[in-house]
XYZ file of C-alpha atoms in Angstrom:
734
model
C 74.616 77.275 111.813
C 73.659 79.193 108.685
C 76.162 78.881 105.848
C 78.069 82.065 105.010
C 77.246 83.871 101.792
C 80.460 84.554 99.848
C 80.422 87.381 97.280
C 83.449 87.975 95.101
C 84.373 91.322 93.583
C 87.073 90.774 90.918
C 88.686 94.145 90.339
C 91.534 95.734 88.477
C 94.153 97.142 90.844
C 94.202 100.978 90.723
C 91.206 101.020 88.383
C 88.819 103.956 88.921
C 86.030 102.124 87.115
C 86.478 99.118 89.385
C 86.589 101.373 92.442
C 83.350 103.170 91.513
C 81.516 99.915 90.801
C 82.807 98.380 94.018
C 81.584 101.292 96.135
C 78.055 100.883 94.808
C 78.113 97.103 95.102
C 79.247 97.163 98.739
C 76.573 99.720 99.569
C 73.900 97.393 98.190
C 75.300 94.197 99.685
C 76.195 95.502 103.167
C 78.443 92.510 104.073
C 79.472 91.560 107.632
C 83.164 91.213 106.700
C 85.360 92.550 103.909
C 88.452 90.578 102.875
C 90.939 92.354 100.605
C 93.952 91.066 98.705
C 97.045 92.221 100.612
C 99.573 91.003 103.216
C 97.681 89.406 106.104
C 100.145 90.555 108.766
C 99.402 94.219 107.924
C 96.010 94.113 109.661
C 97.321 95.898 112.812
C 98.026 99.086 110.784
C 94.672 99.133 108.986
C 93.032 101.491 111.546
C 95.254 104.311 110.272
C 93.218 104.312 107.036
C 90.363 105.944 108.928
C 92.561 108.680 110.389
C 91.538 112.190 109.221
C 95.167 113.011 108.334
C 95.459 109.971 106.053
C 95.616 111.237 102.459
C 96.329 108.988 99.432
C 98.400 108.194 97.501
C 100.117 106.162 100.202
C 101.818 102.808 100.329
C 102.023 99.998 102.805
C 105.742 99.469 103.410
C 107.066 96.154 104.644
C 110.750 95.571 105.358
C 112.910 92.937 107.029
C 114.080 94.247 110.379
C 117.719 93.166 110.084
C 117.945 93.863 106.326
C 115.830 96.937 105.449
C 116.959 96.779 101.825
C 114.638 93.776 101.506
C 111.412 95.727 101.313
C 108.195 95.838 99.356
C 105.467 98.401 98.777
C 101.712 97.952 98.361
C 100.496 101.331 97.039
C 96.988 102.779 97.345
C 95.444 105.728 95.538
C 92.084 107.310 96.165
C 90.865 105.431 93.071
C 92.229 102.047 94.178
C 89.363 99.576 94.786
C 91.186 98.177 97.824
C 91.283 101.614 99.427
C 87.588 102.170 98.612
C 86.730 98.864 100.284
C 88.594 99.751 103.482
C 87.118 103.256 103.544
C 83.593 101.849 103.182
C 84.206 99.336 105.990
C 85.648 102.002 108.294
C 82.721 104.346 107.655
C 80.144 101.674 108.558
C 82.275 100.039 111.273
C 82.404 96.735 109.374
C 85.413 94.461 110.032
C 87.937 94.452 107.178
C 91.117 92.408 106.764
C 93.904 91.569 104.363
C 93.967 87.948 103.192
C 97.079 87.424 101.034
C 100.381 85.818 102.006
C 101.893 87.720 104.940
C 104.814 90.014 104.238
C 106.914 87.904 106.603
C 106.645 85.131 104.013
C 106.937 87.132 100.786
C 109.987 89.000 102.100
C 111.435 85.815 103.522
C 111.687 84.137 100.139
C 114.959 84.259 98.269
C 115.243 87.202 95.913
C 114.596 85.490 92.613
C 111.885 87.093 90.525
C 109.154 84.833 89.193
C 108.204 85.388 85.565
C 104.789 87.005 85.228
C 102.880 87.293 81.959
C 100.756 90.274 80.967
C 97.661 88.080 81.170
C 98.513 87.203 84.741
C 99.612 90.645 85.947
C 96.770 92.639 84.361
C 94.253 90.345 82.615
C 91.531 92.977 82.191
C 93.902 95.264 80.294
C 94.817 92.371 77.985
C 91.132 91.716 77.328
C 90.539 95.403 76.594
C 93.397 95.427 74.075
C 91.997 92.281 72.462
C 88.715 94.164 72.038
C 90.531 97.015 70.290
C 90.687 99.472 73.193
C 93.992 101.141 74.072
C 92.507 102.465 77.320
C 91.246 99.828 79.748
C 89.084 102.279 81.700
C 87.229 103.325 78.561
C 86.561 99.656 77.766
C 85.348 99.071 81.309
C 83.027 102.082 81.261
C 81.711 101.440 77.756
C 81.064 97.703 77.958
C 80.643 97.089 81.674
C 79.580 100.088 83.714
C 77.131 101.218 81.044
C 75.024 98.201 81.995
C 74.202 99.991 85.248
C 74.180 96.909 87.474
C 77.200 96.650 89.766
C 76.469 93.049 90.706
C 76.231 91.948 87.104
C 79.473 93.778 86.353
C 81.516 91.646 88.724
C 79.599 88.511 87.778
C 80.478 89.113 84.121
C 84.149 89.668 84.938
C 84.191 86.507 87.049
C 82.681 84.522 84.183
C 85.262 85.880 81.717
C 88.160 85.174 84.065
C 86.912 81.624 84.664
C 86.969 81.037 80.913
C 90.452 82.526 80.602
C 91.872 80.476 83.463
C 90.320 77.275 82.149
C 92.812 77.354 79.256
C 95.741 78.827 81.219
C 98.428 76.764 82.958
C 97.738 76.016 86.603
C 99.553 78.373 89.006
C 102.685 77.076 90.667
C 105.238 78.178 93.222
C 104.587 81.390 95.084
C 101.426 82.159 93.100
C 99.835 78.877 94.142
C 100.769 79.629 97.759
C 99.123 83.047 97.571
C 95.854 81.648 96.329
C 95.947 78.830 98.886
C 96.440 81.370 101.683
C 93.494 83.463 100.443
C 91.270 80.378 100.446
C 92.398 79.454 103.946
C 91.631 82.986 105.143
C 88.124 82.773 103.692
C 87.555 79.410 105.377
C 88.733 80.827 108.710
C 86.294 83.753 108.374
C 83.438 81.352 107.631
C 84.251 79.393 110.772
C 84.055 82.617 112.788
C 80.377 82.843 111.872
C 80.247 85.814 109.488
C 77.029 85.541 107.482
C 77.975 87.715 104.485
C 81.589 87.938 103.362
C 82.784 90.240 100.562
C 86.062 89.286 98.901
C 87.892 91.999 96.939
C 90.711 90.564 94.848
C 92.453 90.917 91.529
C 90.337 89.586 88.680
C 92.852 86.845 87.911
C 92.458 85.212 91.333
C 88.660 85.338 91.557
C 87.826 82.004 89.818
C 89.882 79.953 92.294
C 88.231 81.606 95.328
C 84.600 80.915 94.441
C 84.147 77.166 94.875
C 86.333 76.397 97.879
C 85.241 72.766 97.905
C 87.104 72.246 94.622
C 90.381 72.838 96.468
C 90.886 70.412 99.371
C 91.890 71.970 102.672
C 94.701 69.464 103.125
C 96.279 70.382 99.791
C 96.149 74.095 100.610
C 97.640 73.445 104.044
C 100.414 71.371 102.491
C 101.254 74.203 100.097
C 101.590 76.619 103.000
C 103.630 74.320 105.208
C 107.149 75.545 105.874
C 106.660 79.142 104.687
C 109.619 81.405 105.551
C 108.954 83.743 108.462
C 111.200 86.766 108.375
C 110.880 89.340 111.130
C 109.299 92.293 109.381
C 107.847 95.691 110.159
C 104.857 97.129 108.316
C 103.843 100.774 108.232
C 102.366 103.433 105.977
C 104.477 105.885 103.973
C 103.591 108.697 101.551
C 103.509 107.682 97.894
C 103.197 109.532 94.596
C 101.044 109.094 91.521
C 104.139 108.655 89.388
C 105.170 105.605 91.434
C 101.933 103.721 90.799
C 103.781 101.590 88.285
C 104.366 97.961 87.505
C 106.070 95.661 90.006
C 105.161 97.906 92.958
C 103.272 95.476 95.201
C 100.189 95.356 92.971
C 101.140 94.523 89.426
C 98.812 96.657 87.337
C 100.669 99.512 85.682
C 99.085 102.961 85.840
C 100.325 105.229 83.088
C 97.892 108.067 83.813
C 97.255 108.274 87.578
C 96.290 111.940 87.504
C 93.686 111.235 84.847
C 92.389 108.214 86.804
C 92.069 110.453 89.877
C 90.017 112.878 87.795
C 87.776 110.066 86.526
C 87.092 108.762 90.016
C 86.560 112.092 91.770
C 84.469 113.762 89.051
C 80.866 112.494 89.238
C 79.623 114.294 86.107
C 80.745 116.467 83.195
C 84.063 114.628 83.146
C 85.197 115.958 79.763
C 84.167 119.549 80.374
C 85.893 119.706 83.740
C 89.016 118.063 82.345
C 89.430 120.760 79.715
C 88.607 123.469 82.253
C 91.498 122.194 84.387
C 93.730 122.083 81.310
C 92.870 125.674 80.420
C 93.570 126.823 83.982
C 96.953 125.087 83.859
C 97.908 126.644 80.518
C 96.851 130.133 81.570
C 99.026 129.738 84.667
C 101.943 129.081 82.308
C 101.119 132.233 80.259
C 99.734 130.215 77.352
C 96.530 131.037 75.510
C 93.517 129.008 76.678
C 90.138 130.743 76.552
C 86.655 129.589 77.521
C 85.866 129.284 73.831
C 88.811 126.888 73.500
C 87.397 124.729 76.312
C 84.042 124.553 74.535
C 85.677 123.717 71.207
C 87.929 121.029 72.742
C 84.948 119.419 74.493
C 82.935 119.394 71.254
C 85.846 117.900 69.314
C 86.514 115.166 71.922
C 82.829 114.174 71.978
C 82.741 114.076 68.172
C 85.818 111.838 68.026
C 84.286 109.492 70.595
C 81.070 109.297 68.572
C 82.946 108.518 65.349
C 84.775 105.706 67.135
C 81.638 104.240 68.653
C 82.416 105.186 72.243
C 79.888 106.486 74.718
C 82.388 108.884 76.314
C 85.711 110.385 75.188
C 88.757 108.493 76.388
C 92.230 109.758 77.082
C 93.156 109.347 73.418
C 90.288 111.608 72.345
C 91.067 114.133 75.062
C 94.715 114.339 74.019
C 93.903 114.664 70.326
C 91.378 117.412 71.020
C 93.799 119.233 73.341
C 96.564 119.110 70.740
C 94.264 120.446 68.015
C 92.715 123.251 70.045
C 95.426 124.283 72.517
C 98.543 123.120 70.684
C 98.494 125.246 67.545
C 101.972 124.640 66.104
C 103.621 123.271 69.283
C 103.259 120.207 71.493
C 104.283 122.181 74.594
C 100.685 122.499 75.900
C 100.142 118.757 75.572
C 103.417 118.029 77.384
C 102.352 120.330 80.219
C 98.967 118.611 80.403
C 100.629 115.210 80.469
C 103.061 116.129 83.225
C 100.727 118.138 85.439
C 97.330 116.530 84.833
C 97.630 113.087 83.239
C 100.414 111.986 85.607
C 100.027 114.692 88.225
C 102.750 114.067 90.794
C 100.595 114.250 93.935
C 102.290 113.258 97.210
C 100.209 111.603 99.894
C 100.277 112.123 103.648
C 100.213 109.781 106.624
C 99.364 110.659 110.246
C 102.249 111.834 112.396
C 101.675 108.972 114.854
C 102.097 106.300 112.174
C 104.677 103.802 113.431
C 108.086 104.369 111.890
C 111.754 104.385 112.838
C 112.956 107.196 115.162
C 115.205 108.557 112.405
C 112.204 109.190 110.129
C 110.335 110.803 113.016
C 113.270 113.129 113.699
C 113.435 114.095 110.022
C 109.693 114.848 109.978
C 110.092 117.066 113.047
C 112.947 118.989 111.441
C 111.083 119.408 108.159
C 108.197 120.930 110.075
C 110.395 123.066 112.321
C 112.464 124.430 109.440
C 109.376 124.966 107.279
C 110.607 122.915 104.341
C 107.847 121.684 102.061
C 107.987 117.999 101.137
C 106.737 117.429 97.590
C 107.557 115.253 94.568
C 107.902 118.188 92.162
C 111.295 119.863 92.139
C 111.445 122.858 94.460
C 114.236 125.398 93.963
C 115.549 126.994 97.148
C 118.338 129.524 97.754
C 119.653 129.723 101.324
C 121.264 132.698 103.049
C 123.711 131.146 105.503
C 123.704 134.323 107.578
C 120.150 133.450 108.658
C 119.759 130.876 111.448
C 116.874 129.018 109.806
C 118.636 128.751 106.439
C 121.826 127.670 108.187
C 119.942 124.838 109.898
C 118.352 123.849 106.575
C 121.767 123.660 104.949
C 123.102 121.417 107.704
C 120.076 119.123 107.360
C 120.507 118.820 103.584
C 124.224 118.025 103.891
C 123.544 115.448 106.611
C 120.940 113.669 104.507
C 123.327 113.537 101.546
C 125.909 111.925 103.814
C 123.284 109.292 104.636
C 122.641 108.607 100.949
C 119.238 110.335 100.939
C 119.538 112.971 98.179
C 116.262 114.740 98.878
C 118.128 118.031 98.347
C 120.743 118.315 95.600
C 123.082 121.293 95.573
C 123.085 123.656 92.627
C 125.289 126.568 91.617
C 124.310 129.702 93.517
C 124.588 132.808 91.359
C 125.692 136.191 92.626
C 128.523 137.307 94.846
C 129.530 136.039 98.245
C 130.011 132.605 99.795
C 127.060 132.906 102.159
C 124.558 131.533 99.632
C 123.637 127.967 98.707
C 121.192 126.848 96.032
C 119.327 123.557 96.339
C 116.800 121.556 94.321
C 114.424 119.486 96.481
C 112.294 116.555 95.283
C 111.042 113.829 97.619
C 110.967 110.263 96.327
C 109.052 107.456 98.089
C 112.055 105.144 98.204
C 113.721 107.569 100.597
C 111.495 105.995 103.274
C 113.387 102.724 102.851
C 116.738 104.517 102.903
C 115.755 106.145 106.193
C 115.114 102.703 107.609
C 118.477 101.498 106.326
C 120.257 104.539 107.775
C 118.554 104.135 111.156
C 121.223 101.651 112.211
C 123.608 104.600 112.542
C 121.472 106.600 114.969
C 118.032 107.768 116.021
C 118.451 111.378 114.892
C 119.644 112.764 111.573
C 122.669 114.401 113.233
C 123.732 111.240 115.095
C 123.209 108.993 112.081
C 125.102 111.320 109.713
C 127.985 111.613 112.172
C 128.248 107.852 112.587
C 128.026 107.335 108.822
C 130.785 109.907 108.253
C 133.010 108.221 110.842
C 132.534 104.849 109.176
C 133.244 106.330 105.742
C 136.434 107.896 107.117
C 137.643 104.479 108.240
C 136.861 102.823 104.901
C 137.627 105.683 102.471
C 139.541 104.289 99.523
C 141.004 107.467 98.032
C 142.253 110.858 99.125
C 139.676 112.631 96.982
C 136.893 110.761 98.808
C 138.336 111.696 102.183
C 138.790 115.383 101.386
C 135.250 115.505 99.999
C 134.115 113.860 103.236
C 135.969 116.457 105.304
C 134.195 119.230 103.409
C 130.820 117.520 103.814
C 131.381 117.048 107.553
C 132.191 120.734 107.980
C 129.155 121.829 105.981
C 126.898 119.364 107.814
C 128.069 120.794 111.167
C 129.236 117.442 112.579
C 132.119 118.400 114.897
C 132.260 114.944 116.498
C 133.112 113.394 113.130
C 135.867 115.897 112.321
C 138.682 114.177 114.253
C 138.010 110.848 112.514
C 137.957 112.508 109.087
C 141.197 114.417 109.745
C 142.971 111.368 111.174
C 141.964 109.249 108.194
C 143.092 111.970 105.814
C 146.471 112.310 107.506
C 147.004 108.554 107.487
C 146.037 108.202 103.845
C 148.144 111.191 102.778
C 151.218 109.688 104.446
C 151.140 106.636 102.185
C 149.374 108.001 99.112
C 151.546 108.005 96.011
C 149.035 108.377 93.205
C 149.659 111.869 91.820
C 146.255 112.072 90.132
C 144.542 111.172 93.419
C 146.646 113.742 95.296
C 145.763 116.515 92.859
C 142.060 115.611 92.725
C 141.893 115.759 96.517
C 142.966 119.414 96.684
C 139.732 121.138 95.611
C 137.653 120.637 98.807
C 140.642 121.612 100.952
C 141.204 124.756 98.899
C 137.573 125.796 99.284
C 137.657 125.285 103.029
C 141.024 127.003 103.461
C 140.098 129.996 101.283
C 136.485 130.602 102.237
C 135.839 128.591 105.363
C 132.198 127.568 105.577
C 130.707 130.857 106.903
C 128.894 128.848 109.560
C 128.804 129.358 113.276
C 130.920 126.544 114.720
C 131.722 125.402 118.209
C 135.192 125.320 119.724
C 135.948 121.813 118.472
C 135.318 122.888 114.885
C 137.202 126.148 115.358
C 140.276 124.202 116.410
C 140.201 122.458 113.038
C 140.081 125.651 111.010
C 143.778 125.489 110.162
C 143.668 121.794 109.235
C 142.516 122.237 105.595
C 145.411 124.590 104.742
C 147.911 122.333 106.513
C 146.710 119.181 104.763
C 146.515 121.063 101.456
C 150.213 121.960 101.613
C 151.122 118.403 102.569
C 149.238 116.881 99.635
C 150.466 119.562 97.235
C 154.106 118.939 98.173
C 153.734 115.210 97.568
C 152.001 115.867 94.236
C 154.667 118.353 93.111
C 157.440 115.902 93.898
C 155.799 113.050 92.016
C 154.316 114.904 89.036
C 157.349 115.044 86.689
C 158.043 111.351 87.173
C 154.376 110.346 86.941
C 154.201 111.896 83.454
C 156.740 109.440 82.009
C 155.779 106.278 80.130
C 152.043 106.929 79.978
C 149.584 105.692 77.391
C 147.277 108.245 75.777
C 144.297 107.459 78.046
C 146.390 107.599 81.206
C 147.932 110.886 80.083
C 144.438 112.322 79.622
C 143.472 111.264 83.162
C 146.581 112.900 84.618
C 145.995 116.064 82.556
C 142.496 116.413 84.046
C 143.967 115.953 87.509
C 146.584 118.630 86.763
C 143.815 120.960 85.668
C 141.943 120.346 88.929
C 145.102 120.846 90.968
C 146.008 124.047 89.115
C 142.523 125.468 89.753
C 142.814 124.561 93.450
C 146.201 126.260 93.845
C 144.967 129.401 92.130
C 141.840 129.376 94.288
C 143.880 129.210 97.488
C 146.095 132.033 96.144
C 148.842 131.509 98.713
C 152.318 132.620 97.616
C 154.185 129.557 98.879
C 151.770 127.113 97.275
C 151.837 129.009 93.957
C 155.644 129.020 93.857
C 155.833 125.317 94.688
C 153.271 124.416 92.030
C 154.894 126.490 89.278
C 158.275 124.971 90.055
C 156.757 121.512 89.582
C 155.207 122.552 86.255
C 158.545 123.961 85.088
C 160.280 120.714 86.017
C 157.627 118.807 84.048
C 158.014 121.117 81.028
C 161.749 120.370 80.967
C 161.311 116.561 81.019
C 161.787 115.557 77.381
C 160.808 111.952 78.155
C 157.459 112.973 79.684
C 154.272 112.525 77.688
C 154.048 115.426 75.185
C 150.386 116.108 76.106
C 151.404 116.933 79.674
C 154.499 118.866 78.622
C 152.491 121.092 76.280
C 149.860 121.578 78.993
C 152.547 122.625 81.492
C 154.082 125.145 79.055
C 150.684 126.761 78.499
C 150.016 127.077 82.243
C 153.479 128.585 82.815
C 152.887 131.064 80.013
C 149.478 132.040 81.425
C 150.974 132.593 84.885
C 153.821 134.736 83.494
C 156.594 132.303 84.396
C 157.589 131.993 80.729
C 157.842 135.080 78.526
C 157.005 135.283 74.833
C 160.444 134.438 73.380
C 160.835 131.451 75.708
C 157.410 130.110 74.765
C 158.241 130.497 71.066
C 161.502 128.614 71.610
C 159.703 125.720 73.297
C 157.046 125.644 70.585
C 159.753 125.505 67.908
C 161.461 122.612 69.674
C 158.170 120.752 70.015
C 157.310 121.253 66.345
C 160.669 119.802 65.394
C 159.919 116.400 66.967
C 160.507 113.424 64.741
C 157.061 111.861 65.229
C 154.045 113.888 64.058
C 151.997 112.147 66.751
C 154.188 113.665 69.467
C 153.782 117.121 67.919
C 150.012 116.917 67.777
C 149.845 115.586 71.363
C 152.041 118.484 72.542
C 149.827 120.945 70.694
C 146.740 119.301 72.197
C 148.015 120.177 75.665
C 149.432 123.569 74.744
C 146.522 125.045 72.805
C 143.876 124.153 75.376
C 140.221 125.038 74.836
C 140.541 128.641 73.693
C 141.933 130.168 70.511
C 142.918 133.385 72.278
C 146.556 132.294 72.519
C 146.926 131.987 68.746
C 144.735 134.968 67.903
C 146.837 137.341 69.999
C 150.269 135.911 69.293
C 151.002 136.116 65.567
C 154.475 134.584 65.970
C 153.036 131.396 67.478
C 150.412 131.234 64.770
C 153.112 131.616 62.107
C 155.165 128.818 63.713
C 152.196 126.477 63.718
C 151.208 127.409 60.180
C 154.738 126.886 58.898
C 155.040 123.484 60.586
C 151.720 122.304 59.210
C 152.470 123.556 55.672
C 155.816 121.741 55.669
C 154.456 118.303 56.552
C 154.771 115.504 54.043
C 151.595 113.825 52.825
C 151.717 110.805 55.152
C 152.691 112.899 58.170
C 149.869 115.338 57.416
C 147.346 112.504 57.246
C 148.599 111.178 60.592
C 148.369 114.580 62.290
C 145.057 115.701 60.862
C 142.615 113.760 63.126
C 144.122 115.045 66.374
C 144.461 118.593 65.067
C 140.842 118.509 63.986
C 139.880 117.402 67.505
C 141.887 120.249 69.032
C 140.424 122.951 66.820
C 136.883 121.581 67.149
C 136.941 122.756 70.779
C 137.076 126.379 69.676
C 133.978 128.426 69.141
C 132.910 128.989 65.551
C 133.842 132.719 65.557
C 137.299 131.804 66.877
C 137.855 129.287 64.096
C 136.728 131.848 61.537
C 139.110 134.445 62.969
C 142.000 131.980 62.817
C 141.206 131.202 59.204
C 141.133 134.894 58.303
C 144.422 135.459 60.099
C 146.135 132.617 58.242
C 144.684 133.712 54.916
C 146.016 137.248 55.470
C 149.583 135.974 55.131
C 152.772 137.803 56.065
C 154.555 137.993 59.401
C 151.751 140.007 60.999
C 148.904 137.773 59.900
C 147.593 137.465 63.424
C 147.080 141.200 63.619
C 144.609 141.236 60.739
C 141.715 140.222 62.963
C 142.466 143.082 65.370
C 142.628 145.933 62.817
C 140.082 148.695 63.287
C 138.537 151.131 60.844
C 139.126 154.406 62.704
C 136.594 156.338 60.664
C 133.783 153.881 61.320
C 134.745 153.564 64.972
C 134.518 157.332 65.541
C 130.926 157.414 64.326
C 129.687 155.697 67.503
C 131.622 157.869 69.944
C 128.975 160.653 70.211
C 126.255 158.100 70.857
C 128.288 156.343 73.550
C 129.060 159.672 75.229
C 125.357 160.541 75.308
C 124.530 157.167 76.831
C 127.139 157.793 79.511
C 125.713 161.232 80.231
C 128.813 163.115 79.094
C 128.115 166.585 77.808
C 129.873 167.380 74.543
């Protein structure tokens, strides 16, 4: 039997120069079998690479069946040498296989990370940097591909790597197992009778795969004995250029995937076409970029490359030329080029019949049915909930958020009405793993979200979590999960005693009780329409009873937490705008304002809210302010003022008596007391806008009992000058 001819192609993972050289070398060699570094148990899904709907960047996803969080990705771009090798083999109907440790073993190991040096993870990049090149691809093209002989290219790399590894420590642990498995795979292929075998592997591994006789079979077999064998699933998922980063299956980091894609897919005039793309991008953003600028940038980049002894401009030269020609006095054009072209967040595609969990299949069907574009760039979308399609989109987005898949994140919807929702959509590759994890709850998005909501209802730790869950369940249109959410909320409310938690839980209930969810709901959901208002009153009553007592004996931090909860509760009560709830809440605030032993921050806050609601008139507010300013400890006074003054200076600007009280108290402080009060007062007044602070200063400087009125005085003569103009603008005939 004729001995097999073994040809090694040491490549750099995700290197366009390596990919281009490999394509030519395979075409000349025409091997009988192609072996590629990658998990050996992924061979059954390799045929999908030849599918017409298969569009890189993609990633091979492997996950443990009973623990999907234990997963790993092996990404491929159109410029990845591994992908080029498989595409060549598929085109010529040549057998091709993976040869690395199977995913069942790599995912079966314990989760400790093995240290990996730069030389090991990306040795060619380290060599390029040692030669003075910041861009590996430019080094590869200048010193390697310029020789024009693909075979010699890989032979030279193999020779360099052999020299590097001769002085490097011998591999151990998992790395030694990987290389032993690759050698065993090569030996098995030779026994099958293949005459010409091409091996595509990372440059670092090539020297130990050439002379197999130097590594005894028994020693390799011993290394592989007892490998863990987890039950795993392997499939293909869409990937993005931005995710072609370090520690993502293949170790080589890719900082400029969009640029690498351009290098690999542009056979000639690389620089000219790069700047033409840049100019098209800038013109699309309404920035100046003419044909003359393209010519000038190309000339400048070529000149820089010549001065630096490079045959072709690299990314450094391209960026410097772009900044000089397109940037003018701003780096905005260069930032746009970097984001859109150098990185270029392209999202790949996999065939619809690619094996995956039923939950992911259901999501793909809904995305297609609802006409929602899946892309890595952020997509802004405003939904009209009166439209059936937008209503279904909203339910899908809320369900996915319940499952912990934040593909769509809600934004504030401007305009009037509660029938609008604004969303920002951006798909991330790791959502594929989260879909696998969520598949234990159900085979459809609706079933899985409902089961997840039911489980969350049983384990919810706080009232605010449960009320937020109730709102999410209503918006996600999950009527089967409503009873569990309501029961859990009732049970938790019956024993809940934390006033801050009670108040923080009111907001979702107020929104549901006031606005509903403007969605079409079935009879089960309609029967729960009154539940939010009922639970709201229950929680509010418990909060009102406990608030005055909860404000006693608090440290400063705890008082601040309770004040924020009071603010949330006050906003919720005003949003609901129900007479009984308003009366109950204001009675609780009045009780708190009368508790002298309560924390002064909360007492001052309560007095301000009662004044704003009209419960306390001007003289009564002045009386309470006078009492507060007469406290023995300056710290208590400043804390009371912190709560009372709030975040707007309008109260002091429009009430000269209050301003005079505060001014008189501050002017009468002794030196030590003033020093103690100053930091907190400075913090309070720093919240005000600069014009407000200026107006307060002018009012105080004016002096006299009516100092606050100084900022409101008008010059009647000057004011009358604009009246004719205003009347003309309004169309009033004079």
